[in-house]
Coordinates of C-alpha atoms in Angstrom, one line a residue:
Chain A
M4 CA -6.6 46.7 -28.4
S5 CA -9.6 48.5 -27.0
L6 CA -12.8 49.4 -28.8
W7 CA -15.3 52.2 -28.6
Y8 CA -18.8 51.6 -27.4
D9 CA -21.1 54.5 -28.5
E10 CA -24.5 55.4 -27.2
T11 CA -26.4 57.5 -29.8
F12 CA -29.1 60.0 -28.6
R13 CA -31.8 61.0 -31.0
D14 CA -29.6 59.9 -33.9
N15 CA -27.7 63.2 -33.7
T16 CA -25.4 63.1 -30.7
R17 CA -23.3 60.2 -29.3
L18 CA -21.2 59.5 -26.3
G19 CA -18.4 56.9 -26.7
L20 CA -16.4 55.0 -24.1
R21 CA -13.3 53.0 -24.7
V22 CA -14.0 49.4 -23.7
T23 CA -11.2 47.2 -22.5
R24 CA -13.2 44.0 -21.7
T25 CA -16.8 42.7 -22.1
L26 CA -17.9 41.1 -18.8
Y27 CA -21.5 40.1 -19.7
S28 CA -23.7 40.2 -22.7
G29 CA -27.1 38.6 -22.7
K30 CA -30.7 39.0 -24.0
S31 CA -33.3 38.8 -21.3
D32 CA -37.0 38.4 -21.9
Y33 CA -37.2 42.2 -21.9
Q34 CA -34.0 43.8 -23.1
K35 CA -30.4 43.4 -24.1
V36 CA -28.1 43.5 -21.1
E37 CA -24.4 44.3 -21.3
I38 CA -21.7 45.0 -18.7
F39 CA -18.2 46.0 -19.8
E40 CA -15.0 47.5 -18.4
T41 CA -14.1 51.0 -19.7
E42 CA -10.9 53.0 -19.3
A43 CA -12.7 56.2 -18.1
F44 CA -15.7 55.1 -16.1
G45 CA -14.8 51.7 -14.7
R46 CA -17.5 49.0 -15.3
V47 CA -20.6 50.2 -17.1
L48 CA -24.1 48.6 -17.5
A49 CA -25.8 49.3 -20.8
I50 CA -29.4 48.2 -21.5
D51 CA -30.6 48.2 -25.1
G52 CA -27.5 50.2 -26.0
V53 CA -28.1 52.9 -23.4
F54 CA -25.6 53.6 -20.6
M55 CA -27.4 52.9 -17.3
T56 CA -24.8 53.3 -14.7
S57 CA -21.0 53.2 -14.3
E58 CA -18.7 52.6 -11.3
R59 CA -17.2 56.0 -11.6
D60 CA -20.3 58.2 -11.8
E61 CA -23.1 56.1 -10.3
F62 CA -22.9 58.0 -6.9
L63 CA -24.2 61.1 -8.6
Y64 CA -27.3 59.5 -9.9
H65 CA -28.2 57.3 -7.0
E66 CA -27.5 59.8 -4.3
M67 CA -29.7 62.4 -6.1
L68 CA -32.5 60.0 -6.8
V69 CA -32.7 58.8 -3.2
H70 CA -31.7 61.4 -0.6
P71 CA -33.9 64.5 -1.4
A72 CA -36.9 62.2 -1.0
M73 CA -35.7 60.3 2.0
T74 CA -34.8 63.4 3.9
T75 CA -38.0 65.3 3.2
A76 CA -40.7 62.7 3.7
K77 CA -42.4 63.2 7.1
Q78 CA -41.2 59.7 7.9
A79 CA -39.0 57.5 5.8
K80 CA -39.6 53.9 7.1
R81 CA -41.4 52.0 4.4
V82 CA -39.7 52.5 1.0
L83 CA -40.7 51.2 -2.4
V84 CA -38.2 51.1 -5.3
I85 CA -39.5 50.4 -8.8
G86 CA -36.7 49.3 -11.1
G87 CA -33.1 49.9 -10.0
G88 CA -31.8 46.5 -11.0
D89 CA -28.1 47.5 -10.5
G90 CA -28.8 47.8 -6.7
G91 CA -27.4 51.4 -6.3
T92 CA -30.7 52.9 -5.4
V93 CA -31.6 50.4 -2.6
R94 CA -28.0 50.7 -1.4
E95 CA -28.5 54.4 -0.8
V96 CA -31.9 53.9 0.7
L97 CA -30.6 51.3 3.1
R98 CA -27.9 53.7 4.3
H99 CA -30.8 55.6 6.0
K100 CA -31.2 54.4 9.6
S101 CA -34.9 55.4 9.3
A102 CA -35.5 52.8 6.6
D103 CA -36.8 49.7 8.2
S104 CA -38.5 48.0 5.2
V105 CA -37.5 48.4 1.6
L106 CA -39.3 46.6 -1.2
M107 CA -37.7 46.6 -4.7
I108 CA -39.9 45.6 -7.6
E109 CA -37.7 44.8 -10.7
I110 CA -39.1 43.3 -13.8
D111 CA -35.9 41.8 -15.1
Q112 CA -34.2 39.2 -12.9
Q113 CA -31.4 38.8 -15.4
V114 CA -30.3 42.5 -14.8
V115 CA -30.1 41.9 -11.1
E116 CA -28.2 38.6 -11.5
A117 CA -25.7 40.1 -14.0
C118 CA -25.2 43.2 -11.7
K119 CA -24.7 41.1 -8.6
E120 CA -21.9 39.2 -10.3
H121 CA -20.2 42.1 -12.2
L122 CA -21.1 45.3 -10.4
P123 CA -20.7 44.3 -6.7
T124 CA -19.6 47.8 -5.6
I125 CA -22.8 49.3 -6.9
G126 CA -25.1 46.8 -5.5
S127 CA -23.4 46.4 -2.2
A128 CA -26.5 46.0 0.0
W129 CA -28.3 43.0 -1.5
T130 CA -28.0 41.0 1.7
D131 CA -29.5 43.7 4.0
P132 CA -32.3 42.0 6.0
R133 CA -34.5 45.1 5.6
L134 CA -34.6 44.5 1.8
E135 CA -37.1 42.4 -0.1
V136 CA -36.6 42.0 -3.9
R137 CA -39.5 40.9 -6.0
F138 CA -39.1 40.1 -9.7
A139 CA -42.4 41.4 -10.9
D140 CA -44.1 44.2 -13.0
G141 CA -44.0 47.4 -11.1
I142 CA -46.9 48.8 -13.0
D143 CA -49.1 45.9 -12.0
Y144 CA -47.9 46.1 -8.4
V145 CA -48.8 49.8 -7.9
K146 CA -52.2 49.3 -9.6
T147 CA -53.3 46.2 -7.7
S148 CA -51.3 45.7 -4.5
N149 CA -53.0 45.6 -1.1
D150 CA -49.7 46.2 0.7
P151 CA -49.8 49.1 3.2
P152 CA -48.8 52.5 1.8
F153 CA -45.2 53.6 1.5
D154 CA -43.5 56.7 3.0
V155 CA -41.2 57.1 0.0
I156 CA -41.5 55.7 -3.6
L157 CA -38.5 55.9 -5.9
I158 CA -38.8 55.2 -9.7
D159 CA -35.5 54.1 -11.1
G160 CA -36.4 53.2 -14.6
T161 CA -34.8 53.4 -18.1
D162 CA -35.7 56.0 -20.7
P163 CA -39.2 56.6 -22.0
I164 CA -38.3 54.5 -25.1
G165 CA -38.8 50.7 -25.2
P166 CA -39.9 48.8 -22.1
G167 CA -39.2 51.7 -19.8
E168 CA -41.8 53.8 -21.5
V169 CA -44.7 52.7 -19.3
L170 CA -42.8 54.1 -16.3
F171 CA -43.5 57.6 -17.7
D172 CA -47.2 56.9 -18.1
I173 CA -49.8 58.8 -16.0
D174 CA -51.6 55.6 -15.1
F175 CA -48.4 54.4 -13.5
Y176 CA -47.9 57.6 -11.6
R177 CA -51.5 57.3 -10.4
G178 CA -50.7 53.8 -9.2
C179 CA -47.7 55.2 -7.3
K180 CA -49.9 57.8 -5.7
R181 CA -52.3 55.0 -4.7
M182 CA -49.5 53.3 -2.9
L183 CA -48.0 56.4 -1.3
A184 CA -48.9 57.5 2.3
P185 CA -50.6 60.9 2.5
H186 CA -47.4 62.5 3.8
G187 CA -45.2 60.5 1.4
V188 CA -42.8 61.6 -1.3
L189 CA -42.4 60.2 -4.8
A190 CA -39.1 60.8 -6.6
L191 CA -38.1 59.7 -10.1
Q192 CA -35.5 60.3 -12.8
S193 CA -37.0 62.7 -15.4
E194 CA -34.5 62.9 -18.2
T195 CA -32.6 66.0 -19.3
P196 CA -34.3 69.3 -20.1
L197 CA -31.4 70.2 -22.3
L198 CA -31.7 67.5 -24.9
F199 CA -34.9 65.6 -24.1
E200 CA -37.0 68.6 -23.4
E201 CA -40.3 67.0 -24.3
A202 CA -39.8 64.1 -22.0
F203 CA -38.8 66.4 -19.1
F204 CA -41.7 68.9 -19.4
E205 CA -44.3 66.1 -20.2
T206 CA -43.3 64.4 -16.9
Q207 CA -43.8 67.6 -15.0
R208 CA -47.2 68.2 -16.5
K209 CA -48.4 64.6 -15.8
L210 CA -47.2 64.7 -12.2
K211 CA -48.9 68.1 -11.6
T212 CA -52.3 66.6 -12.4
L213 CA -51.8 64.2 -9.5
F214 CA -49.7 66.0 -6.8
E215 CA -50.0 69.4 -5.1
H216 CA -46.2 70.0 -5.1
V217 CA -44.0 68.9 -8.1
H218 CA -40.4 70.1 -8.2
P219 CA -37.7 69.1 -10.7
Y220 CA -34.2 69.1 -9.5
F221 CA -30.9 68.9 -11.3
G222 CA -27.4 67.5 -11.1
P223 CA -24.5 66.1 -13.2
V224 CA -24.4 62.5 -14.6
P225 CA -21.6 62.4 -17.2
I226 CA -22.7 59.1 -18.8
Y227 CA -26.2 60.3 -19.5
A228 CA -27.2 62.4 -22.5
S229 CA -25.9 66.0 -22.1
G230 CA -24.2 65.1 -18.8
Y231 CA -26.9 67.1 -16.9
W232 CA -29.8 65.1 -15.5
S233 CA -33.1 65.8 -13.7
W234 CA -35.1 64.1 -11.1
T235 CA -38.5 65.1 -9.9
W236 CA -39.8 65.3 -6.4
A237 CA -43.6 65.0 -6.0
S238 CA -45.8 65.1 -2.9
D239 CA -49.0 66.5 -1.5
A240 CA -47.6 67.4 1.9
A241 CA -44.0 68.2 2.3
N242 CA -41.6 70.9 1.0
P243 CA -38.6 69.7 -1.0
I244 CA -36.2 72.1 0.6
D245 CA -37.3 71.6 4.2
A246 CA -35.2 68.5 4.9
D247 CA -34.9 66.8 8.2
A248 CA -31.5 68.1 9.5
S249 CA -30.6 64.9 11.4
R250 CA -31.3 62.6 8.4
V251 CA -29.3 64.9 6.1
E252 CA -26.4 64.9 8.6
Q253 CA -26.4 61.2 9.0
I254 CA -26.4 60.5 5.3
S255 CA -24.0 63.2 4.3
A256 CA -21.3 61.7 6.4
G257 CA -21.0 59.0 3.8
T258 CA -22.0 60.6 0.5
R259 CA -19.7 61.8 -2.2
Y260 CA -22.0 64.3 -3.9
Y261 CA -25.0 65.0 -1.7
N262 CA -25.1 67.3 1.3
S263 CA -27.4 70.0 2.6
D264 CA -26.1 72.7 0.3
I265 CA -26.4 70.4 -2.7
H266 CA -29.9 69.4 -1.7
R267 CA -31.1 73.0 -1.6
S268 CA -29.2 74.1 -4.7
A269 CA -30.4 71.2 -6.9
F270 CA -33.9 72.7 -6.8
A271 CA -32.8 76.1 -8.3
L272 CA -34.7 76.5 -11.6
P273 CA -32.8 77.9 -14.6
N274 CA -34.8 80.6 -16.4
Y275 CA -35.4 78.4 -19.5
V276 CA -37.1 75.8 -17.2
R277 CA -39.0 78.2 -15.0
E278 CA -40.6 79.9 -18.1
K279 CA -42.1 76.6 -19.3
L280 CA -43.3 75.1 -16.0
Chain B
M11 CA -25.5 62.3 -45.9
S12 CA -24.3 63.7 -42.6
L13 CA -21.0 62.7 -40.8
W14 CA -20.0 62.4 -37.2
Y15 CA -17.5 64.9 -35.7
D16 CA -16.0 63.4 -32.5
E17 CA -14.1 65.1 -29.8
T18 CA -12.0 62.6 -27.8
F19 CA -11.1 63.4 -24.2
R20 CA -8.0 61.8 -22.6
D21 CA -8.2 59.2 -25.4
N22 CA -10.9 57.2 -23.5
T23 CA -14.1 59.1 -23.9
R24 CA -15.6 60.9 -26.9
L25 CA -18.6 63.1 -27.7
G26 CA -19.8 63.0 -31.3
L27 CA -22.1 65.4 -33.1
R28 CA -23.7 64.7 -36.4
V29 CA -22.5 67.4 -38.8
T30 CA -24.7 68.5 -41.8
R31 CA -22.4 71.2 -43.3
T32 CA -18.9 72.6 -42.8
L33 CA -19.0 76.4 -42.8
Y34 CA -15.3 77.2 -42.1
S35 CA -12.1 75.3 -41.8
G36 CA -8.8 77.1 -41.5
K37 CA -5.4 76.9 -39.9
S38 CA -4.4 80.2 -38.1
D39 CA -1.0 81.0 -36.8
Y40 CA -2.0 79.4 -33.5
Q41 CA -4.6 76.7 -34.1
K42 CA -7.0 74.8 -36.3
V43 CA -10.3 76.6 -36.5
E44 CA -13.5 74.9 -37.7
I45 CA -17.1 76.0 -37.7
F46 CA -19.8 73.5 -38.8
E47 CA -23.5 73.0 -38.6
T48 CA -24.8 70.1 -36.5
E49 CA -28.3 68.6 -36.1
A50 CA -28.4 68.7 -32.4
F51 CA -26.5 71.9 -31.3
G52 CA -26.8 74.3 -34.3
R53 CA -23.5 75.8 -35.4
V54 CA -20.4 74.7 -33.5
L55 CA -16.9 76.1 -33.2
A56 CA -14.1 73.7 -32.7
I57 CA -10.5 74.6 -32.1
D58 CA -7.8 72.0 -32.5
G59 CA -10.6 69.4 -32.5
V60 CA -12.1 70.5 -29.2
F61 CA -15.7 71.9 -29.1
M62 CA -15.6 75.5 -27.9
T63 CA -19.1 76.7 -28.2
S64 CA -22.4 75.9 -29.9
E65 CA -25.5 78.0 -30.7
R66 CA -27.6 75.7 -28.6
D67 CA -25.7 75.6 -25.4
E68 CA -23.5 78.6 -25.4
F69 CA -25.8 80.6 -23.1
L70 CA -25.0 78.2 -20.3
Y71 CA -21.2 78.8 -20.5
H72 CA -21.2 82.5 -21.2
E73 CA -23.8 83.4 -18.7
M74 CA -22.0 81.5 -16.0
L75 CA -18.6 82.9 -16.8
V76 CA -19.8 86.4 -16.8
H77 CA -22.7 87.1 -14.4
P78 CA -21.4 85.8 -11.0
A79 CA -18.4 88.1 -11.3
M80 CA -20.2 91.1 -12.8
T81 CA -22.9 91.1 -10.1
T82 CA -20.5 90.7 -7.1
A83 CA -17.6 93.1 -7.9
K84 CA -18.0 96.2 -5.8
Q85 CA -18.3 98.0 -9.1
A86 CA -18.3 96.6 -12.6
K87 CA -17.5 99.4 -14.9
R88 CA -14.1 98.5 -16.4
V89 CA -14.0 94.9 -17.7
L90 CA -11.1 92.9 -19.2
V91 CA -11.8 89.8 -21.2
I92 CA -8.9 87.5 -22.1
G93 CA -9.7 85.2 -25.0
G94 CA -13.4 84.7 -25.9
G95 CA -12.9 84.9 -29.6
D96 CA -16.5 83.8 -30.4
G97 CA -17.8 87.0 -28.8
G98 CA -20.3 85.4 -26.4
T99 CA -18.5 86.6 -23.3
V100 CA -18.3 90.2 -24.3
R101 CA -22.0 90.1 -25.4
E102 CA -23.0 89.0 -21.9
V103 CA -20.7 91.6 -20.2
L104 CA -22.2 94.4 -22.4
R105 CA -25.7 93.5 -21.4
H106 CA -24.7 95.0 -18.0
K107 CA -25.6 98.7 -17.8
S108 CA -22.8 99.1 -15.3
A109 CA -20.1 98.2 -17.9
D110 CA -18.9 101.3 -19.6
S111 CA -15.6 100.1 -21.0
V112 CA -14.8 96.5 -22.1
L113 CA -11.4 95.5 -23.4
M114 CA -11.1 92.1 -25.1
I115 CA -7.6 90.8 -25.7
E116 CA -7.7 87.8 -28.1
I117 CA -4.6 86.4 -29.6
D118 CA -6.2 84.9 -32.7
Q119 CA -7.8 87.3 -35.1
Q120 CA -8.8 84.5 -37.4
V121 CA -11.1 83.0 -34.7
V122 CA -12.9 86.4 -34.4
E123 CA -13.2 86.9 -38.1
A124 CA -14.6 83.4 -38.6
C125 CA -17.0 83.7 -35.7
K126 CA -18.2 87.1 -36.9
E127 CA -19.1 85.6 -40.2
H128 CA -20.5 82.3 -39.1
L129 CA -21.7 82.6 -35.5
P130 CA -23.4 86.0 -35.6
T131 CA -26.0 85.1 -32.9
I132 CA -23.2 84.3 -30.4
G133 CA -21.1 87.4 -31.1
S134 CA -24.0 89.9 -31.4
A135 CA -22.3 92.8 -29.7
W136 CA -19.2 93.4 -31.7
T137 CA -20.3 96.9 -32.7
D138 CA -21.1 98.1 -29.2
P139 CA -19.1 101.4 -28.7
R140 CA -18.1 100.4 -25.2
L141 CA -16.1 97.5 -26.6
E142 CA -12.5 97.6 -27.7
V143 CA -11.0 94.4 -29.3
R144 CA -7.2 94.1 -29.4
F145 CA -5.5 91.2 -31.2
A146 CA -2.6 90.6 -28.8
D147 CA -1.1 88.2 -26.3
G148 CA -3.2 88.3 -23.1
I149 CA -0.3 87.1 -21.1
D150 CA 2.0 89.9 -22.3
Y151 CA -0.8 92.3 -21.7
V152 CA -1.4 91.5 -18.0
K153 CA 2.3 91.4 -17.2
T154 CA 3.3 94.6 -18.9
S155 CA 0.3 96.9 -19.4
N156 CA 0.2 100.4 -17.8
D157 CA -3.6 100.6 -18.3
P158 CA -5.6 101.5 -15.2
P159 CA -6.9 98.5 -13.3
F160 CA -10.1 96.6 -14.1
D161 CA -13.1 95.9 -11.9
V162 CA -13.7 92.5 -13.4
I163 CA -11.3 90.3 -15.4
L164 CA -12.7 87.2 -17.2
I165 CA -10.5 84.5 -18.6
D166 CA -12.3 82.7 -21.5
G167 CA -9.6 80.4 -22.8
T168 CA -9.3 76.9 -24.2
D169 CA -8.2 73.9 -22.3
P170 CA -4.8 73.6 -20.5
I171 CA -3.4 71.6 -23.5
G172 CA -1.8 73.4 -26.5
P173 CA -1.8 77.2 -26.8
G174 CA -4.3 77.6 -24.0
E175 CA -2.0 76.0 -21.5
V176 CA -0.4 79.3 -20.5
L177 CA -3.8 80.6 -19.4
F178 CA -3.6 78.1 -16.5
D179 CA -0.2 79.3 -15.4
I180 CA 0.4 81.0 -12.1
D181 CA 2.4 83.8 -13.7
F182 CA -0.6 84.6 -15.9
Y183 CA -2.9 84.7 -12.8
R184 CA -0.3 86.9 -11.1
G185 CA -0.5 89.3 -14.1
C186 CA -4.3 89.3 -13.8
K187 CA -4.1 90.2 -10.2
R188 CA -1.7 93.0 -11.1
M189 CA -4.4 94.4 -13.5
L190 CA -7.3 93.9 -11.1
A191 CA -8.6 96.7 -8.9
P192 CA -8.3 95.9 -5.1
H193 CA -12.0 95.4 -4.9
G194 CA -12.1 93.5 -8.2
V195 CA -13.2 90.0 -9.2
L196 CA -11.5 87.5 -11.5
A197 CA -13.5 84.7 -13.0
L198 CA -12.3 81.9 -15.3
Q199 CA -13.4 78.6 -16.7
S200 CA -11.7 75.9 -14.7
E201 CA -12.5 72.6 -16.4
T202 CA -14.5 69.7 -15.0
P203 CA -13.8 68.1 -11.6
L204 CA -15.4 64.9 -12.8
L205 CA -13.1 64.0 -15.7
F206 CA -10.3 66.6 -15.5
E207 CA -9.8 66.5 -11.8
E208 CA -6.1 67.5 -11.8
A209 CA -6.7 70.6 -13.9
F210 CA -9.6 71.6 -11.7
F211 CA -7.8 71.2 -8.3
E212 CA -4.5 72.6 -9.6
T213 CA -6.3 75.8 -10.7
Q214 CA -7.8 76.1 -7.2
R215 CA -4.5 75.7 -5.5
K216 CA -2.7 78.2 -7.8
L217 CA -5.4 80.9 -7.3
K218 CA -5.4 80.4 -3.5
T219 CA -1.8 81.4 -3.4
L220 CA -2.8 84.8 -4.9
F221 CA -6.3 85.6 -3.7
E222 CA -7.9 85.6 -0.3
H223 CA -11.2 84.2 -1.6
V224 CA -11.3 81.5 -4.2
H225 CA -14.6 79.7 -4.9
P226 CA -15.3 77.2 -7.7
Y227 CA -18.8 77.1 -9.1
F228 CA -20.6 74.6 -11.3
G229 CA -23.1 74.3 -14.1
P230 CA -24.0 72.3 -17.2
V231 CA -22.4 72.6 -20.6
P232 CA -23.4 69.6 -22.7
I233 CA -20.7 70.0 -25.4
Y234 CA -17.9 70.0 -22.9
A235 CA -16.3 66.9 -21.4
S236 CA -18.7 65.3 -18.9
G237 CA -21.4 67.9 -19.6
Y238 CA -20.7 69.4 -16.2
W239 CA -18.3 72.4 -16.1
S240 CA -16.7 74.6 -13.5
W241 CA -15.7 78.2 -13.3
T242 CA -13.8 79.8 -10.5
W243 CA -14.4 83.1 -8.8
A244 CA -11.4 84.8 -7.1
S245 CA -11.1 88.0 -5.2
D246 CA -9.5 89.7 -2.2
A247 CA -12.6 91.6 -1.3
A248 CA -16.0 90.5 -2.1
N249 CA -18.2 87.5 -1.3
P250 CA -19.4 85.4 -4.3
I251 CA -22.9 84.9 -2.9
D252 CA -23.5 88.5 -1.9
A253 CA -24.5 89.8 -5.4
D254 CA -25.8 93.2 -6.1
A255 CA -29.6 92.7 -6.3
S256 CA -30.3 95.4 -8.8
R257 CA -27.6 94.1 -11.2
V258 CA -28.9 90.5 -10.8
E259 CA -32.4 91.7 -11.5
Q260 CA -31.4 93.7 -14.6
I261 CA -29.5 90.9 -16.1
S262 CA -31.8 88.0 -15.2
A263 CA -34.6 89.6 -17.2
G264 CA -32.7 88.6 -20.3
T265 CA -30.8 85.4 -19.4
R266 CA -31.9 81.9 -20.2
Y267 CA -30.0 80.1 -17.4
Y268 CA -28.7 82.6 -14.8
N269 CA -30.9 84.1 -12.1
S270 CA -30.4 84.8 -8.4
D271 CA -31.2 81.2 -7.3
I272 CA -28.8 79.8 -9.9
H273 CA -26.1 82.2 -8.8
R274 CA -26.3 81.1 -5.2
S275 CA -26.8 77.4 -6.0
A276 CA -23.8 77.2 -8.4
F277 CA -21.4 77.7 -5.5
A278 CA -22.7 74.7 -3.5
L279 CA -19.8 72.3 -3.1
P280 CA -20.3 68.5 -3.6
N281 CA -18.7 66.4 -0.9
Y282 CA -16.0 65.0 -3.2
V283 CA -14.9 68.6 -4.1
R284 CA -15.1 69.9 -0.6
E285 CA -12.9 67.2 0.8
K286 CA -10.1 68.0 -1.6
L287 CA -10.1 71.8 -1.4

């Protein structure tokens, strides 16, 4: 017999997945970590009861977090990923030939260990020699590190509730800017403007105090609240639409969602968003 | 105390809304009709247990079904709507100054009566003198009518399960083509390629046997399965991107989602769709 696992949003909406098997359930120093098998979405990672990624729809989220930034930064050699414990983000980064050094800072080693064991198709690039994984606090890192700046910084955190909240803090964004090369691009997940309107618009406002160009973009992610997600592209130098054609072509040969049309289209602003920006 | 109302898709995924009050519950000759108040989405219409529309997100669905067709048909004076009992589709059609005669064929009068009473903000154009509502079988109508052809035909039906199934039948599409002017445009909701892949691709294949140009397009609808929906634009004559600028401008002044950027962007094809078309 299979059971339902429900994620409840704002106590008034819920998404349920039928679970056939629990693969992992543990409590780390930071959060509750669960991995289970579902009928509809394959294996799913949930953190503190919130669906983080699934085998079936993870390509949407990871491709859209990574490729718009990686194809528009003036160069995309040195890349920093904050969070992203399932490994999907670094996998997509490492598909870029331009990436020659990728540093991932993840606070929770237990998430990475569990995902390595149970979500091997998502984190399929852990052994890439260009990747360094450090288990550390990303906020401390961007505020204090003396490492050279990065061309691209990607924030792949949880929601602004619980331990992920600090990843939506302006001080953290300021730290990211400190670690970003002058021509660099920052991209992050920025919630859904349809159900979590405040989180979305607040993120836009904070980033605008720090970056000259801040552009939200949109795409589907069925296991996230509303099914419609946003990411935000922020930079002082580049234009989010003006992607490097050869990088887009290289990467689009292997993507399932992203391509040059999707890249441009994702930045189209619905009227209800445009009015409030 | 409020209760959850869950819609289950394919027996393996469910979306639940917290309901504060039931406004209407009845069994028509065709289907079970319910309207209730929810905390997250305002008032919601469900037919046979499937969420059809909500006050909060109906603008997304109705704007996207209507405006791409209405702005690209060579002219958009005579419009036929099949289904659409909540009145949101005809409301959007009637916002076009070009529309001077709109015929809506809805099989279930009880849906319209219930929506008129309980969803007045969605069906806010019932008294427009350009609108004629007939309670009849849309399939019979398109196969047998001697009315003059239409510039735009919009199919606003339920899912291809139960009484709505015939609205996904090739004979029905053939009837629509029969009633469409040579320069006309047909648009319809075509399910989600992310969860209902077969229904989506099957619809594309059927329409391609009848129309020279068939283009699916995409957008968010949080209360539908996966949150990411598709519509399909079909015509022998026009190009879906080449919209009439003055019509787009007129209509975009009052839309909450649709505008010229969204119109163009909605037609961008993800790689996983492009490969299978």
